[in-house]
Amino acid sequence: MVNKGVLATLFALLFSSFLFAQAQILQNPVDYKVMQLLGVKEYRINQKFIQRLFDNQGYFLDETGQPDLYKISKTLKQNGLLKLTFDEPMELEIAFVVQDNPQAFVSALYDVLDAMGYYYFLVKQSLLDERQFKFVLSMNTEYAIDPMLLQEKLSEYGYRVQSIERTNLFQWNYQIGLLDFKYPKASALVLNEPQRKANLQGEYWYSVENGKEIGIKSSKEWYPKIVFYDKEFNVLEIISSAKLMRGIQTTLPKNTKFIKVTDSYLPITIKNGLEVVLQ
């Protein structure tokens, strides 16, 4: 019979080794981020393989010395460790926390999800206080959102993913930071240079750096609707006409950065194109 004191000592040693290993993970920022992405269970199962993959810790740090989440998630995905497929359609819940300009972030996020093929989702929670904005989405799907692809798409809008934590395969948490808001759907207007473009949806986006007026012409009559936004995507002014026109000339509100042009009633009316001049 094994002495109870010996068993207790062995257990204590094993438990101490476990705590030491966990402490090392917590002290290593790259390993800790890997564990957050995979979940504790998957991390432990593949710990030796993961340690080999991330042996060169310096490569997985960004210019500020912080873990580079894009490189980390890309490496996990390329090596088959980032499991995103469900056995059957399940409810996926994704929480986003952002400190800057919730309106701009929500607009960008909807565009990003649409581009990734996620068209149907519910807003489960929307909470704004003086410190941050929390936005929780729920969707029924067979696939979790690819964190590598999501980072790529959000970066096009000027956002950087600061933290990703997977509670389980069906629950993900993202901490988002804003570097410099961009709107890739918007074409840059240059002073006194006419820009001609067509859009099958009849919705046109432009960005401006200067100028005082904008002139817009259509090949057919339409009911102009023009929305002006500042750099943080706050609406400055909306011009909406109930009168059919071929063209419209209007003054830019102060601090205009982005402009959306469409038809007040039926956007596809102007799907064949517009000519826009910034003056």
C-alpha positions as CSV (number, residue, x, y, z in Angstrom):
1,M,0.0,0.0,0.0
2,V,1.3,3.4,-1.0
3,N,2.0,5.7,1.9
4,K,-0.6,8.6,2.1
5,G,2.2,11.0,2.9
6,V,4.1,10.0,-0.3
7,L,0.9,10.4,-2.4
8,A,0.3,13.8,-0.9
9,T,3.9,14.8,-1.7
10,L,3.6,13.6,-5.3
11,F,0.3,15.4,-5.7
12,A,1.8,18.6,-4.4
13,L,4.8,18.3,-6.7
14,L,2.6,17.7,-9.7
15,F,0.3,20.6,-8.8
16,S,3.3,22.9,-8.3
17,S,4.6,21.9,-11.7
18,F,1.2,22.6,-13.3
19,L,1.1,26.0,-11.6
20,F,4.6,26.8,-12.7
21,A,3.8,25.9,-16.3
22,Q,0.7,28.0,-16.2
23,A,2.6,30.9,-14.7
24,Q,5.2,30.7,-17.5
25,I,2.3,30.9,-20.1
26,L,0.9,33.9,-18.3
27,Q,4.3,35.6,-18.3
28,N,4.8,34.9,-22.0
29,P,2.6,37.3,-23.9
30,V,2.7,35.4,-27.2
31,D,1.8,32.1,-25.5
32,Y,-1.0,33.8,-23.6
33,K,-2.5,35.2,-26.8
34,V,-2.3,31.8,-28.4
35,M,-4.2,30.3,-25.4
36,Q,-6.8,33.0,-25.7
37,L,-7.4,32.2,-29.4
38,L,-7.5,28.4,-29.0
39,G,-9.0,28.1,-25.6
40,V,-7.3,26.4,-22.6
41,K,-8.3,22.9,-23.6
42,E,-7.0,23.0,-27.1
43,Y,-3.9,24.8,-26.0
44,R,-3.0,22.0,-23.5
45,I,-3.7,19.3,-26.1
46,N,-1.3,20.8,-28.6
47,Q,1.1,22.6,-26.2
48,K,4.3,20.9,-27.5
49,F,3.5,21.6,-31.1
50,I,2.5,25.2,-30.3
51,Q,5.8,25.7,-28.5
52,R,7.7,24.6,-31.6
53,L,5.6,26.8,-33.9
54,F,6.2,29.9,-31.7
55,D,9.7,29.2,-30.7
56,N,10.9,32.5,-32.3
57,Q,8.9,34.7,-30.0
58,G,10.4,37.9,-31.5
59,Y,8.8,37.3,-34.9
60,F,5.3,37.3,-33.3
61,L,5.8,40.7,-31.7
62,D,4.8,44.0,-33.4
63,E,6.8,47.2,-33.6
64,T,5.7,48.2,-30.1
65,G,6.8,44.8,-28.6
66,Q,3.2,43.6,-28.2
67,P,1.9,40.2,-29.6
68,D,1.0,40.5,-33.2
69,L,-2.4,38.9,-33.3
70,Y,-2.5,38.7,-37.1
71,K,0.7,36.7,-37.3
72,I,-0.4,34.5,-34.5
73,S,-3.8,33.7,-35.9
74,K,-2.3,33.2,-39.4
75,T,0.2,30.7,-38.1
76,L,-2.4,28.8,-36.1
77,K,-4.7,28.7,-39.1
78,Q,-1.9,27.5,-41.5
79,N,-1.0,24.7,-39.2
80,G,-4.6,23.4,-38.7
81,L,-4.9,24.5,-35.1
82,L,-7.6,27.2,-35.5
83,K,-10.7,25.2,-35.7
84,L,-13.7,27.2,-37.0
85,T,-16.2,24.6,-38.3
86,F,-19.2,23.3,-36.3
87,D,-20.6,19.8,-36.7
88,E,-24.0,21.4,-37.5
89,P,-25.5,25.0,-37.6
90,M,-25.2,26.5,-34.1
91,E,-25.7,29.9,-32.5
92,L,-22.5,31.9,-32.7
93,E,-22.0,34.9,-30.4
94,I,-19.4,37.6,-31.0
95,A,-18.8,40.5,-28.7
96,F,-16.9,43.6,-29.8
97,V,-15.6,46.3,-27.5
98,V,-14.4,49.6,-28.9
99,Q,-13.5,52.9,-27.3
100,D,-13.8,55.2,-30.3
101,N,-16.9,56.3,-32.3
102,P,-19.4,53.4,-32.1
103,Q,-21.4,54.7,-35.1
104,A,-18.4,54.5,-37.4
105,F,-17.4,51.1,-36.1
106,V,-20.9,49.6,-36.5
107,S,-21.1,50.8,-40.1
108,A,-17.6,49.4,-40.9
109,L,-18.5,46.1,-39.1
110,Y,-21.7,45.6,-41.1
111,D,-19.7,46.2,-44.4
112,V,-17.0,43.7,-43.3
113,L,-19.5,41.0,-42.3
114,D,-21.3,41.4,-45.5
115,A,-18.1,41.0,-47.5
116,M,-17.3,37.9,-45.5
117,G,-20.7,36.3,-46.3
118,Y,-22.5,36.9,-43.0
119,Y,-25.7,38.5,-44.1
120,Y,-28.1,37.6,-41.3
121,F,-27.5,38.3,-37.6
122,L,-29.2,39.7,-34.6
123,V,-28.0,42.4,-32.3
124,K,-28.0,40.7,-28.9
125,Q,-26.6,43.6,-26.9
126,S,-25.6,47.2,-27.5
127,L,-24.2,49.0,-24.5
128,L,-22.6,52.4,-24.4
129,D,-21.0,54.2,-21.5
130,E,-18.4,56.9,-21.0
131,R,-15.6,54.4,-21.3
132,Q,-16.5,52.1,-24.1
133,F,-19.1,50.6,-26.5
134,K,-19.9,46.9,-26.4
135,F,-21.7,45.4,-29.3
136,V,-22.8,41.7,-29.2
137,L,-24.0,39.9,-32.4
138,S,-25.6,36.5,-32.6
139,M,-26.0,34.4,-35.8
140,N,-26.9,30.9,-36.7
141,T,-24.0,29.4,-38.8
142,E,-21.8,26.4,-39.4
143,Y,-18.6,28.4,-39.2
144,A,-17.1,30.7,-36.6
145,I,-15.7,34.0,-38.1
146,D,-12.2,33.6,-39.2
147,P,-10.2,36.0,-36.9
148,M,-7.4,36.3,-39.5
149,L,-9.8,37.4,-42.3
150,L,-11.7,39.7,-39.9
151,Q,-8.5,41.5,-38.9
152,E,-7.6,42.0,-42.6
153,K,-11.0,43.5,-43.4
154,L,-11.2,45.7,-40.3
155,S,-7.7,47.1,-41.1
156,E,-9.1,48.4,-44.4
157,Y,-11.3,50.7,-42.3
158,G,-8.4,51.8,-40.0
159,Y,-9.2,49.4,-37.1
160,R,-6.8,47.2,-35.3
161,V,-7.8,44.1,-33.3
162,Q,-6.1,44.5,-29.9
163,S,-7.3,41.3,-28.2
164,I,-9.1,38.1,-29.2
165,E,-10.5,35.7,-26.6
166,R,-12.4,32.6,-27.4
167,T,-14.6,31.5,-24.4
168,N,-15.5,28.4,-26.5
169,L,-16.0,27.6,-30.1
170,F,-19.3,29.5,-30.1
171,Q,-18.4,32.6,-28.1
172,W,-15.7,35.1,-29.1
173,N,-14.6,38.4,-27.7
174,Y,-12.8,41.1,-29.7
175,Q,-11.2,44.3,-28.3
176,I,-10.9,46.8,-31.1
177,G,-8.8,50.0,-31.4
178,L,-9.1,52.8,-34.0
179,L,-5.9,54.0,-35.7
180,D,-7.3,56.3,-38.4
181,F,-10.8,55.8,-39.7
182,K,-11.1,55.1,-43.4
183,Y,-14.0,54.2,-45.7
184,P,-12.7,52.1,-48.6
185,K,-16.0,52.3,-50.4
186,A,-15.5,56.0,-50.8
187,S,-13.7,57.3,-53.9
188,A,-11.5,60.3,-53.3
189,L,-12.6,63.5,-55.1
190,V,-9.9,65.9,-56.5
191,L,-10.6,69.5,-57.0
192,N,-12.0,70.4,-60.4
193,E,-11.5,66.9,-61.8
194,P,-14.8,65.3,-62.9
195,Q,-15.3,61.7,-61.6
196,R,-17.6,59.4,-63.5
197,K,-18.6,56.0,-62.0
198,A,-21.5,53.6,-62.1
199,N,-22.9,51.5,-59.3
200,L,-25.6,48.8,-59.8
201,Q,-27.1,49.5,-56.3
202,G,-27.3,53.2,-57.1
203,E,-25.4,54.2,-53.9
204,Y,-22.2,56.3,-54.4
205,W,-19.6,57.1,-51.7
206,Y,-16.9,59.9,-51.9
207,S,-14.2,61.3,-49.7
208,V,-12.9,64.9,-49.7
209,E,-10.0,66.7,-48.2
210,N,-10.9,70.2,-49.3
211,G,-13.4,72.0,-51.6
212,K,-16.4,74.2,-50.9
213,E,-19.0,72.8,-53.3
214,I,-20.0,69.7,-55.1
215,G,-21.8,69.3,-58.4
216,I,-23.6,66.1,-59.3
217,K,-25.1,65.1,-62.7
218,S,-27.1,62.0,-63.7
219,S,-27.8,60.7,-67.2
220,K,-31.5,60.5,-66.2
221,E,-33.8,62.4,-63.9
222,W,-33.7,61.4,-60.2
223,Y,-34.6,62.5,-56.7
224,P,-31.3,63.5,-55.2
225,K,-30.4,62.4,-51.6
226,I,-27.0,63.5,-50.3
227,V,-25.7,62.7,-46.9
228,F,-22.6,64.5,-45.5
229,Y,-20.4,63.0,-42.8
230,D,-17.5,64.2,-40.8
231,K,-14.2,62.2,-40.3
232,E,-15.8,60.2,-37.4
233,F,-18.8,59.3,-39.5
234,N,-21.2,61.6,-37.7
235,V,-24.0,62.9,-40.0
236,L,-23.5,66.7,-40.7
237,E,-26.4,67.3,-43.0
238,I,-28.9,65.5,-45.3
239,I,-30.2,67.0,-48.5
240,S,-33.2,65.2,-49.9
241,S,-35.3,66.4,-52.8
242,A,-38.9,65.6,-53.7
243,K,-38.4,67.1,-57.1
244,L,-37.0,65.3,-60.2
245,M,-33.6,66.7,-61.3
246,R,-30.8,66.0,-63.8
247,G,-28.2,67.7,-61.6
248,I,-27.6,69.4,-58.3
249,Q,-25.0,71.9,-57.0
250,T,-24.6,72.3,-53.3
251,T,-22.3,73.6,-50.6
252,L,-20.3,71.3,-48.4
253,P,-21.0,71.6,-44.7
254,K,-18.0,72.5,-42.6
255,N,-15.8,69.4,-41.7
256,T,-17.2,67.2,-44.4
257,K,-15.1,64.1,-45.0
258,F,-17.4,61.6,-46.5
259,I,-20.4,62.0,-48.9
260,K,-23.1,59.4,-49.8
261,V,-25.2,60.1,-52.9
262,T,-28.3,58.1,-53.8
263,D,-31.9,58.5,-54.9
264,S,-34.5,59.4,-52.3
265,Y,-37.0,56.7,-53.4
266,L,-35.4,54.2,-55.8
267,P,-31.6,54.1,-55.8
268,I,-31.3,51.9,-58.9
269,T,-32.6,54.9,-60.9
270,I,-29.0,56.2,-60.9
271,K,-27.3,52.8,-61.4
272,N,-25.9,53.8,-64.8
273,G,-23.7,56.4,-63.3
274,L,-23.1,59.9,-62.0
275,E,-20.6,62.7,-62.8
276,V,-19.4,64.4,-59.7
277,V,-17.1,67.5,-59.5
278,L,-15.6,68.9,-56.4
279,Q,-15.1,72.7,-56.5
